[in-house]
Amino acid sequence: MFKIFQSFAGRWRIQRDIVHRTTTSIGTNSGFFSSSDSSNKCMTVNGSATFSPLIGENNTTVQDAYQYSEEGVLRQPDGQSFNVSQKYIYKLKDDIISVYFDEKPERILHTLEFKDSSLSSQVATGHHLCGCDTYDATFHFTSPQEFKIIYTVNGPKKAYTMTTKYFKLEQPS
């Protein structure tokens, strides 16, 4: 098996499908969860993501940590498009991968639980509760060059599934 955490390093091409299952308006400051005016509408995001070494205080590299940065274009069913971006921090400690919002003070999004409790597994899950909304994540690690994340989001005004596929870009020689 490959070392999952170490395989994150580098640039990735991303393809995201967001399928809404309600008629409610869903919006956030980041633009990722824009409103949908009818059920089962699909939005897409195409872009790139980078996992780079996390730089801490005193401009030193933080061991076993990556800054995740993502940029893309969200396309809505009505043809409108918007630039979107997102940042997270990924950390490895004691064979546990944790994902944090990129903000101060540090706030956890979720901790990945591997199906067989080892980093050699290919599927991991995470859970995040935000008010009345739940975010359930499933990470599928196909190879060091490909993985996908599926978020299922449910709440009083939210019901959607977001699937993001990651494809490793060749590193310049």
Short mmCIF file of N, CA and C in Angstrom, two decimals:
data_model
loop_
_atom_site.label_atom_id
_atom_site.label_comp_id
_atom_site.label_asym_id
_atom_site.label_seq_id
_atom_site.Cartn_x
_atom_site.Cartn_y
_atom_site.Cartn_z
N MET A 1 0.84 -1.20 0.00
CA MET A 1 0.00 0.00 0.00
C MET A 1 0.88 1.26 0.00
N PHE A 2 0.34 2.33 -0.50
CA PHE A 2 1.08 3.58 -0.55
C PHE A 2 0.84 4.39 0.71
N LYS A 3 1.72 5.32 0.97
CA LYS A 3 1.59 6.21 2.13
C LYS A 3 0.60 7.31 1.78
N ILE A 4 -0.58 7.20 2.29
CA ILE A 4 -1.67 8.10 1.90
C ILE A 4 -1.33 9.57 2.18
N PHE A 5 -0.91 9.88 3.36
CA PHE A 5 -0.69 11.29 3.70
C PHE A 5 0.40 11.90 2.83
N GLN A 6 1.51 11.19 2.65
CA GLN A 6 2.61 11.71 1.85
C GLN A 6 2.20 11.88 0.39
N SER A 7 1.26 11.08 -0.09
CA SER A 7 0.86 11.17 -1.49
C SER A 7 0.05 12.44 -1.79
N PHE A 8 -0.44 13.14 -0.76
CA PHE A 8 -1.18 14.38 -0.98
C PHE A 8 -0.30 15.47 -1.62
N ALA A 9 0.99 15.49 -1.30
CA ALA A 9 1.88 16.59 -1.71
C ALA A 9 1.83 16.82 -3.22
N GLY A 10 1.69 18.10 -3.59
CA GLY A 10 1.74 18.46 -5.01
C GLY A 10 0.46 19.10 -5.50
N ARG A 11 0.38 19.21 -6.85
CA ARG A 11 -0.76 19.85 -7.50
C ARG A 11 -1.70 18.81 -8.07
N TRP A 12 -3.00 19.13 -8.00
CA TRP A 12 -4.05 18.22 -8.45
C TRP A 12 -5.04 18.96 -9.33
N ARG A 13 -5.58 18.27 -10.31
CA ARG A 13 -6.73 18.76 -11.07
C ARG A 13 -7.97 18.25 -10.34
N ILE A 14 -8.98 19.11 -10.18
CA ILE A 14 -10.19 18.67 -9.48
C ILE A 14 -11.42 18.82 -10.38
N GLN A 15 -12.33 17.87 -10.20
CA GLN A 15 -13.65 17.90 -10.83
C GLN A 15 -14.67 17.65 -9.74
N ARG A 16 -15.63 18.57 -9.58
CA ARG A 16 -16.60 18.45 -8.50
C ARG A 16 -18.02 18.53 -9.07
N ASP A 17 -18.86 17.63 -8.58
CA ASP A 17 -20.30 17.68 -8.87
C ASP A 17 -21.03 17.92 -7.56
N ILE A 18 -21.95 18.88 -7.57
CA ILE A 18 -22.75 19.20 -6.39
C ILE A 18 -24.21 18.98 -6.78
N VAL A 19 -24.84 17.99 -6.16
CA VAL A 19 -26.22 17.65 -6.50
C VAL A 19 -27.11 18.00 -5.31
N HIS A 20 -28.00 18.98 -5.53
CA HIS A 20 -28.94 19.40 -4.49
C HIS A 20 -30.17 18.52 -4.52
N ARG A 21 -30.67 18.22 -3.32
CA ARG A 21 -31.87 17.39 -3.21
C ARG A 21 -33.04 18.16 -2.60
N THR A 22 -32.97 19.49 -2.57
CA THR A 22 -34.06 20.32 -2.02
C THR A 22 -34.28 21.53 -2.91
N THR A 23 -35.27 22.32 -2.56
CA THR A 23 -35.54 23.56 -3.29
C THR A 23 -35.14 24.79 -2.50
N THR A 24 -34.39 24.61 -1.42
CA THR A 24 -34.03 25.76 -0.59
C THR A 24 -32.79 26.44 -1.11
N SER A 25 -32.63 27.68 -0.73
CA SER A 25 -31.46 28.45 -1.11
C SER A 25 -30.32 28.12 -0.16
N ILE A 26 -29.17 27.81 -0.72
CA ILE A 26 -28.01 27.43 0.07
C ILE A 26 -26.87 28.35 -0.33
N GLY A 27 -26.33 29.12 0.61
CA GLY A 27 -25.25 30.01 0.26
C GLY A 27 -24.23 30.14 1.37
N THR A 28 -22.96 30.35 0.99
CA THR A 28 -21.90 30.61 1.94
C THR A 28 -20.99 31.67 1.35
N ASN A 29 -20.13 32.22 2.17
CA ASN A 29 -19.20 33.24 1.70
C ASN A 29 -18.23 32.70 0.66
N SER A 30 -17.90 31.42 0.71
CA SER A 30 -16.92 30.87 -0.22
C SER A 30 -17.49 30.64 -1.60
N GLY A 31 -18.81 30.60 -1.73
CA GLY A 31 -19.42 30.40 -3.03
C GLY A 31 -19.59 28.96 -3.43
N PHE A 32 -19.12 28.03 -2.65
CA PHE A 32 -19.18 26.63 -3.04
C PHE A 32 -20.60 26.08 -3.02
N PHE A 33 -21.45 26.59 -2.19
CA PHE A 33 -22.77 26.01 -2.03
C PHE A 33 -23.83 27.05 -2.42
N SER A 34 -23.79 27.46 -3.66
CA SER A 34 -24.71 28.49 -4.13
C SER A 34 -26.13 27.95 -4.20
N SER A 35 -27.08 28.86 -4.37
CA SER A 35 -28.48 28.47 -4.32
C SER A 35 -28.88 27.60 -5.50
N SER A 36 -29.88 26.79 -5.27
CA SER A 36 -30.45 25.94 -6.30
C SER A 36 -31.95 26.19 -6.30
N ASP A 37 -32.53 26.42 -7.49
CA ASP A 37 -33.94 26.78 -7.52
C ASP A 37 -34.88 25.61 -7.77
N SER A 38 -34.37 24.42 -7.92
CA SER A 38 -35.24 23.25 -8.03
C SER A 38 -34.48 22.01 -7.59
N SER A 39 -35.21 20.93 -7.34
CA SER A 39 -34.59 19.75 -6.77
C SER A 39 -33.71 19.04 -7.78
N ASN A 40 -32.71 18.34 -7.24
CA ASN A 40 -31.79 17.50 -8.01
C ASN A 40 -31.05 18.24 -9.11
N LYS A 41 -30.77 19.51 -8.91
CA LYS A 41 -29.96 20.27 -9.86
C LYS A 41 -28.49 20.04 -9.54
N CYS A 42 -27.70 19.97 -10.59
CA CYS A 42 -26.28 19.70 -10.42
C CYS A 42 -25.46 20.92 -10.81
N MET A 43 -24.54 21.28 -9.94
CA MET A 43 -23.56 22.32 -10.24
C MET A 43 -22.22 21.62 -10.37
N THR A 44 -21.28 22.26 -11.05
CA THR A 44 -19.95 21.68 -11.21
C THR A 44 -18.90 22.70 -10.83
N VAL A 45 -17.75 22.18 -10.39
CA VAL A 45 -16.57 23.00 -10.17
C VAL A 45 -15.42 22.29 -10.87
N ASN A 46 -14.69 23.03 -11.69
CA ASN A 46 -13.46 22.53 -12.29
C ASN A 46 -12.35 23.48 -11.89
N GLY A 47 -11.21 22.91 -11.50
CA GLY A 47 -10.12 23.76 -11.06
C GLY A 47 -8.91 22.96 -10.66
N SER A 48 -8.14 23.53 -9.74
CA SER A 48 -6.93 22.87 -9.27
C SER A 48 -6.80 23.04 -7.76
N ALA A 49 -6.04 22.14 -7.18
CA ALA A 49 -5.78 22.16 -5.74
C ALA A 49 -4.30 21.86 -5.53
N THR A 50 -3.77 22.42 -4.46
CA THR A 50 -2.36 22.18 -4.12
C THR A 50 -2.26 21.83 -2.64
N PHE A 51 -1.51 20.77 -2.36
CA PHE A 51 -1.11 20.44 -1.00
C PHE A 51 0.36 20.83 -0.90
N SER A 52 0.65 21.90 -0.15
CA SER A 52 2.03 22.35 0.00
C SER A 52 2.42 22.29 1.47
N PRO A 53 3.73 22.16 1.75
CA PRO A 53 4.15 22.11 3.16
C PRO A 53 3.62 23.33 3.91
N LEU A 54 3.10 23.10 5.10
CA LEU A 54 2.57 24.18 5.93
C LEU A 54 3.73 24.97 6.52
N ILE A 55 3.69 26.28 6.34
CA ILE A 55 4.71 27.16 6.91
C ILE A 55 4.14 27.76 8.19
N GLY A 56 4.82 27.51 9.30
CA GLY A 56 4.36 27.99 10.59
C GLY A 56 5.02 29.29 11.00
N GLU A 57 4.97 29.54 12.30
CA GLU A 57 5.61 30.74 12.83
C GLU A 57 7.10 30.67 12.56
N ASN A 58 7.73 31.83 12.49
CA ASN A 58 9.16 31.95 12.21
C ASN A 58 9.53 31.39 10.83
N ASN A 59 8.55 31.30 9.92
CA ASN A 59 8.77 30.81 8.55
C ASN A 59 9.43 29.45 8.50
N THR A 60 9.07 28.57 9.43
CA THR A 60 9.59 27.21 9.42
C THR A 60 8.50 26.25 8.96
N THR A 61 8.92 25.17 8.33
CA THR A 61 7.98 24.16 7.85
C THR A 61 7.47 23.34 9.02
N VAL A 62 6.16 23.18 9.10
CA VAL A 62 5.55 22.37 10.15
C VAL A 62 5.60 20.92 9.70
N GLN A 63 6.16 20.06 10.54
CA GLN A 63 6.31 18.64 10.20
C GLN A 63 4.94 17.97 10.08
N ASP A 64 4.80 17.11 9.06
CA ASP A 64 3.58 16.32 8.83
C ASP A 64 2.33 17.19 8.75
N ALA A 65 2.42 18.29 7.99
CA ALA A 65 1.27 19.17 7.81
C ALA A 65 1.31 19.79 6.42
N TYR A 66 0.13 19.91 5.81
CA TYR A 66 0.00 20.53 4.50
C TYR A 66 -1.02 21.65 4.55
N GLN A 67 -0.76 22.69 3.77
CA GLN A 67 -1.76 23.72 3.49
C GLN A 67 -2.45 23.29 2.20
N TYR A 68 -3.76 23.15 2.25
CA TYR A 68 -4.55 22.80 1.07
C TYR A 68 -5.17 24.08 0.53
N SER A 69 -4.91 24.37 -0.74
CA SER A 69 -5.48 25.55 -1.41
C SER A 69 -6.15 25.10 -2.69
N GLU A 70 -7.35 25.62 -2.92
CA GLU A 70 -8.14 25.20 -4.08
C GLU A 70 -8.71 26.43 -4.76
N GLU A 71 -8.68 26.42 -6.09
CA GLU A 71 -9.30 27.46 -6.89
C GLU A 71 -10.01 26.81 -8.05
N GLY A 72 -11.16 27.36 -8.42
CA GLY A 72 -11.88 26.79 -9.54
C GLY A 72 -13.00 27.70 -10.00
N VAL A 73 -13.77 27.19 -10.95
CA VAL A 73 -14.92 27.90 -11.48
C VAL A 73 -16.15 27.04 -11.24
N LEU A 74 -17.13 27.61 -10.51
CA LEU A 74 -18.39 26.93 -10.25
C LEU A 74 -19.37 27.31 -11.36
N ARG A 75 -19.98 26.30 -11.95
CA ARG A 75 -20.99 26.53 -12.99
C ARG A 75 -22.35 26.05 -12.47
N GLN A 76 -23.33 26.95 -12.52
CA GLN A 76 -24.69 26.64 -12.08
C GLN A 76 -25.52 26.15 -13.26
N PRO A 77 -26.65 25.48 -12.98
CA PRO A 77 -27.50 24.97 -14.06
C PRO A 77 -28.01 26.05 -15.02
N ASP A 78 -28.14 27.29 -14.53
CA ASP A 78 -28.64 28.38 -15.39
C ASP A 78 -27.55 29.00 -16.25
N GLY A 79 -26.33 28.46 -16.19
CA GLY A 79 -25.23 28.96 -17.01
C GLY A 79 -24.34 29.96 -16.32
N GLN A 80 -24.75 30.49 -15.18
CA GLN A 80 -23.90 31.43 -14.46
C GLN A 80 -22.66 30.71 -13.93
N SER A 81 -21.55 31.44 -13.87
CA SER A 81 -20.33 30.86 -13.31
C SER A 81 -19.68 31.86 -12.37
N PHE A 82 -18.97 31.31 -11.37
CA PHE A 82 -18.34 32.11 -10.33
C PHE A 82 -16.98 31.51 -10.00
N ASN A 83 -16.00 32.38 -9.72
CA ASN A 83 -14.73 31.90 -9.20
C ASN A 83 -14.92 31.52 -7.75
N VAL A 84 -14.35 30.39 -7.35
CA VAL A 84 -14.46 29.92 -5.97
C VAL A 84 -13.08 29.51 -5.47
N SER A 85 -12.91 29.53 -4.17
CA SER A 85 -11.65 29.09 -3.56
C SER A 85 -11.93 28.55 -2.17
N GLN A 86 -11.00 27.75 -1.69
CA GLN A 86 -11.15 27.13 -0.37
C GLN A 86 -9.76 26.79 0.15
N LYS A 87 -9.58 26.86 1.47
CA LYS A 87 -8.30 26.49 2.09
C LYS A 87 -8.57 25.67 3.34
N TYR A 88 -7.73 24.66 3.55
CA TYR A 88 -7.77 23.83 4.75
C TYR A 88 -6.34 23.51 5.16
N ILE A 89 -6.20 22.95 6.35
CA ILE A 89 -4.93 22.44 6.84
C ILE A 89 -5.10 20.95 7.10
N TYR A 90 -4.20 20.13 6.57
CA TYR A 90 -4.19 18.68 6.80
C TYR A 90 -3.00 18.36 7.69
N LYS A 91 -3.23 17.59 8.77
CA LYS A 91 -2.15 17.22 9.69
C LYS A 91 -2.17 15.73 9.95
N LEU A 92 -0.99 15.17 10.09
CA LEU A 92 -0.82 13.76 10.45
C LEU A 92 -0.16 13.69 11.82
N LYS A 93 -0.80 12.98 12.75
CA LYS A 93 -0.22 12.79 14.08
C LYS A 93 -0.66 11.42 14.58
N ASP A 94 0.30 10.61 14.99
CA ASP A 94 0.03 9.28 15.53
C ASP A 94 -0.85 8.47 14.57
N ASP A 95 -0.50 8.50 13.28
CA ASP A 95 -1.22 7.76 12.23
C ASP A 95 -2.67 8.19 12.08
N ILE A 96 -3.01 9.40 12.50
CA ILE A 96 -4.36 9.94 12.33
C ILE A 96 -4.26 11.21 11.48
N ILE A 97 -5.09 11.27 10.43
CA ILE A 97 -5.15 12.46 9.58
C ILE A 97 -6.33 13.32 10.05
N SER A 98 -6.04 14.58 10.35
CA SER A 98 -7.07 15.54 10.75
C SER A 98 -7.09 16.69 9.76
N VAL A 99 -8.29 17.19 9.48
CA VAL A 99 -8.47 18.30 8.56
C VAL A 99 -9.03 19.47 9.36
N TYR A 100 -8.39 20.64 9.21
CA TYR A 100 -8.77 21.84 9.95
C TYR A 100 -9.18 22.94 8.99
N PHE A 101 -10.06 23.82 9.43
CA PHE A 101 -10.33 25.04 8.69
C PHE A 101 -9.06 25.88 8.75
N ASP A 102 -8.74 26.61 7.70
CA ASP A 102 -7.55 27.45 7.68
C ASP A 102 -7.90 28.80 8.31
N GLU A 103 -7.91 28.83 9.63
CA GLU A 103 -8.26 30.04 10.37
C GLU A 103 -7.61 30.00 11.74
N LYS A 104 -7.58 31.15 12.38
CA LYS A 104 -7.06 31.26 13.73
C LYS A 104 -8.19 31.73 14.63
N PRO A 105 -8.43 31.14 15.79
CA PRO A 105 -7.75 29.94 16.27
C PRO A 105 -8.13 28.72 15.42
N GLU A 106 -7.26 27.74 15.49
CA GLU A 106 -7.45 26.51 14.72
C GLU A 106 -8.76 25.82 15.11
N ARG A 107 -9.51 25.37 14.09
CA ARG A 107 -10.80 24.71 14.33
C ARG A 107 -10.88 23.49 13.44
N ILE A 108 -11.20 22.34 14.03
CA ILE A 108 -11.19 21.09 13.28
C ILE A 108 -12.45 20.95 12.42
N LEU A 109 -12.25 20.44 11.21
CA LEU A 109 -13.37 20.08 10.34
C LEU A 109 -13.75 18.63 10.62
N HIS A 110 -12.77 17.73 10.52
CA HIS A 110 -13.02 16.33 10.87
C HIS A 110 -11.70 15.56 10.96
N THR A 111 -11.77 14.43 11.61
CA THR A 111 -10.66 13.48 11.69
C THR A 111 -11.04 12.27 10.86
N LEU A 112 -10.11 11.80 10.06
CA LEU A 112 -10.40 10.66 9.19
C LEU A 112 -10.25 9.36 9.95
N GLU A 113 -11.28 8.54 9.88
CA GLU A 113 -11.27 7.21 10.49
C GLU A 113 -11.18 6.19 9.36
N PHE A 114 -10.09 5.42 9.36
CA PHE A 114 -9.91 4.41 8.33
C PHE A 114 -10.66 3.15 8.70
N LYS A 115 -11.23 2.52 7.71
CA LYS A 115 -12.10 1.35 7.93
C LYS A 115 -11.42 0.25 8.74
N ASP A 116 -10.12 0.02 8.50
CA ASP A 116 -9.44 -1.03 9.27
C ASP A 116 -8.47 -0.45 10.29
N SER A 117 -8.64 0.84 10.61
CA SER A 117 -7.83 1.54 11.61
C SER A 117 -6.35 1.57 11.27
N SER A 118 -6.01 1.57 9.98
CA SER A 118 -4.61 1.72 9.59
C SER A 118 -4.52 2.61 8.37
N LEU A 119 -3.38 3.25 8.21
CA LEU A 119 -3.20 4.14 7.07
C LEU A 119 -3.04 3.38 5.76
N SER A 120 -2.99 2.06 5.79
CA SER A 120 -2.87 1.31 4.55
C SER A 120 -4.24 1.06 3.92
N SER A 121 -5.30 1.37 4.64
CA SER A 121 -6.65 1.21 4.11
C SER A 121 -6.89 2.21 2.98
N GLN A 122 -7.89 1.94 2.14
CA GLN A 122 -8.16 2.82 1.02
C GLN A 122 -9.43 3.65 1.20
N VAL A 123 -10.15 3.48 2.29
CA VAL A 123 -11.37 4.26 2.53
C VAL A 123 -11.32 4.81 3.95
N ALA A 124 -11.65 6.10 4.08
CA ALA A 124 -11.70 6.74 5.39
C ALA A 124 -12.93 7.63 5.44
N THR A 125 -13.46 7.82 6.65
CA THR A 125 -14.64 8.65 6.81
C THR A 125 -14.40 9.72 7.87
N GLY A 126 -15.13 10.82 7.74
CA GLY A 126 -15.08 11.90 8.71
C GLY A 126 -16.47 12.48 8.89
N HIS A 127 -16.70 13.12 10.02
CA HIS A 127 -18.02 13.68 10.34
C HIS A 127 -17.83 15.06 10.95
N HIS A 128 -18.69 16.00 10.54
CA HIS A 128 -18.64 17.35 11.09
C HIS A 128 -20.07 17.82 11.34
N LEU A 129 -20.31 18.34 12.53
CA LEU A 129 -21.60 18.91 12.88
C LEU A 129 -21.44 20.42 12.93
N CYS A 130 -22.27 21.13 12.17
CA CYS A 130 -22.22 22.59 12.13
C CYS A 130 -23.63 23.09 12.40
N GLY A 131 -23.90 23.47 13.65
CA GLY A 131 -25.26 23.84 14.03
C GLY A 131 -26.16 22.64 13.86
N CYS A 132 -27.21 22.78 13.06
CA CYS A 132 -28.14 21.67 12.80
C CYS A 132 -27.76 20.87 11.56
N ASP A 133 -26.67 21.24 10.91
CA ASP A 133 -26.27 20.58 9.67
C ASP A 133 -25.18 19.55 9.92
N THR A 134 -25.27 18.42 9.23
CA THR A 134 -24.23 17.39 9.32
C THR A 134 -23.52 17.26 7.99
N TYR A 135 -22.21 17.10 8.07
CA TYR A 135 -21.35 16.91 6.91
C TYR A 135 -20.64 15.58 7.10
N ASP A 136 -21.01 14.58 6.30
CA ASP A 136 -20.38 13.27 6.37
C ASP A 136 -19.47 13.12 5.15
N ALA A 137 -18.19 12.87 5.40
CA ALA A 137 -17.20 12.76 4.33
C ALA A 137 -16.73 11.33 4.19
N THR A 138 -16.57 10.89 2.96
CA THR A 138 -15.94 9.60 2.66
C THR A 138 -14.82 9.85 1.67
N PHE A 139 -13.62 9.48 2.07
CA PHE A 139 -12.44 9.61 1.21
C PHE A 139 -12.14 8.25 0.61
N HIS A 140 -12.04 8.19 -0.71
CA HIS A 140 -11.69 6.95 -1.43
C HIS A 140 -10.31 7.16 -2.05
N PHE A 141 -9.31 6.43 -1.56
CA PHE A 141 -7.95 6.55 -2.06
C PHE A 141 -7.70 5.45 -3.08
N THR A 142 -7.65 5.82 -4.36
CA THR A 142 -7.48 4.86 -5.44
C THR A 142 -6.01 4.53 -5.65
N SER A 143 -5.16 5.55 -5.66
CA SER A 143 -3.72 5.39 -5.88
C SER A 143 -3.05 6.68 -5.44
N PRO A 144 -1.71 6.73 -5.45
CA PRO A 144 -1.05 8.00 -5.11
C PRO A 144 -1.35 9.12 -6.10
N GLN A 145 -1.93 8.79 -7.26
CA GLN A 145 -2.23 9.78 -8.28
C GLN A 145 -3.72 10.11 -8.40
N GLU A 146 -4.57 9.46 -7.59
CA GLU A 146 -6.00 9.69 -7.74
C GLU A 146 -6.75 9.35 -6.44
N PHE A 147 -7.66 10.25 -6.06
CA PHE A 147 -8.56 9.95 -4.95
C PHE A 147 -9.83 10.77 -5.13
N LYS A 148 -10.85 10.47 -4.34
CA LYS A 148 -12.09 11.26 -4.39
C LYS A 148 -12.64 11.41 -2.98
N ILE A 149 -13.36 12.52 -2.80
CA ILE A 149 -14.02 12.83 -1.53
C ILE A 149 -15.50 13.03 -1.82
N ILE A 150 -16.34 12.35 -1.06
CA ILE A 150 -17.79 12.52 -1.18
C ILE A 150 -18.31 13.10 0.13
N TYR A 151 -18.91 14.29 0.06
CA TYR A 151 -19.56 14.89 1.22
C TYR A 151 -21.07 14.75 1.03
N THR A 152 -21.73 14.23 2.06
CA THR A 152 -23.18 14.20 2.09
C THR A 152 -23.60 15.17 3.18
N VAL A 153 -24.36 16.19 2.80
CA VAL A 153 -24.72 17.28 3.71
C VAL A 153 -26.23 17.27 3.91
N ASN A 154 -26.64 17.28 5.18
CA ASN A 154 -28.06 17.28 5.52
C ASN A 154 -28.32 18.25 6.66
N GLY A 155 -29.44 18.92 6.59
CA GLY A 155 -29.85 19.85 7.64
C GLY A 155 -31.22 20.41 7.31
N PRO A 156 -31.73 21.28 8.18
CA PRO A 156 -33.06 21.83 7.97
C PRO A 156 -33.22 22.54 6.62
N LYS A 157 -32.16 23.18 6.14
CA LYS A 157 -32.23 23.91 4.87
C LYS A 157 -31.18 23.43 3.87
N LYS A 158 -30.55 22.30 4.15
CA LYS A 158 -29.50 21.79 3.27
C LYS A 158 -29.71 20.31 3.02
N ALA A 159 -29.52 19.92 1.77
CA ALA A 159 -29.56 18.50 1.41
C ALA A 159 -28.87 18.37 0.06
N TYR A 160 -27.58 18.03 0.11
CA TYR A 160 -26.86 17.87 -1.15
C TYR A 160 -25.71 16.89 -0.97
N THR A 161 -25.23 16.41 -2.11
CA THR A 161 -24.05 15.55 -2.15
C THR A 161 -23.02 16.23 -3.03
N MET A 162 -21.79 16.28 -2.54
CA MET A 162 -20.70 16.91 -3.27
C MET A 162 -19.60 15.87 -3.47
N THR A 163 -19.32 15.55 -4.72
CA THR A 163 -18.29 14.57 -5.05
C THR A 163 -17.15 15.28 -5.77
N THR A 164 -15.95 15.18 -5.21
CA THR A 164 -14.78 15.80 -5.82
C THR A 164 -13.77 14.73 -6.17
N LYS A 165 -13.35 14.71 -7.43
CA LYS A 165 -12.32 13.78 -7.90
C LYS A 165 -11.02 14.55 -8.06
N TYR A 166 -9.94 13.95 -7.58
CA TYR A 166 -8.61 14.55 -7.63
C TYR A 166 -7.71 13.71 -8.53
N PHE A 167 -7.01 14.39 -9.46
CA PHE A 167 -6.09 13.73 -10.37
C PHE A 167 -4.75 14.46 -10.28
N LYS A 168 -3.70 13.73 -9.89
CA LYS A 168 -2.38 14.33 -9.68
C LYS A 168 -1.83 14.86 -10.99
N LEU A 169 -1.32 16.08 -10.95
CA LEU A 169 -0.68 16.68 -12.11
C LEU A 169 0.80 16.32 -12.09
N GLU A 170 1.36 16.14 -13.26
CA GLU A 170 2.78 15.79 -13.36
C GLU A 170 3.62 16.90 -12.75
N GLN A 171 4.65 16.49 -12.03
CA GLN A 171 5.57 17.45 -11.44
C GLN A 171 6.60 17.86 -12.49
N PRO A 172 6.91 19.16 -12.61
CA PRO A 172 7.93 19.58 -13.58
C PRO A 172 9.28 18.99 -13.21
N SER A 173 10.04 18.62 -14.23
CA SER A 173 11.36 18.01 -13.94
C SER A 173 12.46 19.03 -13.95
#
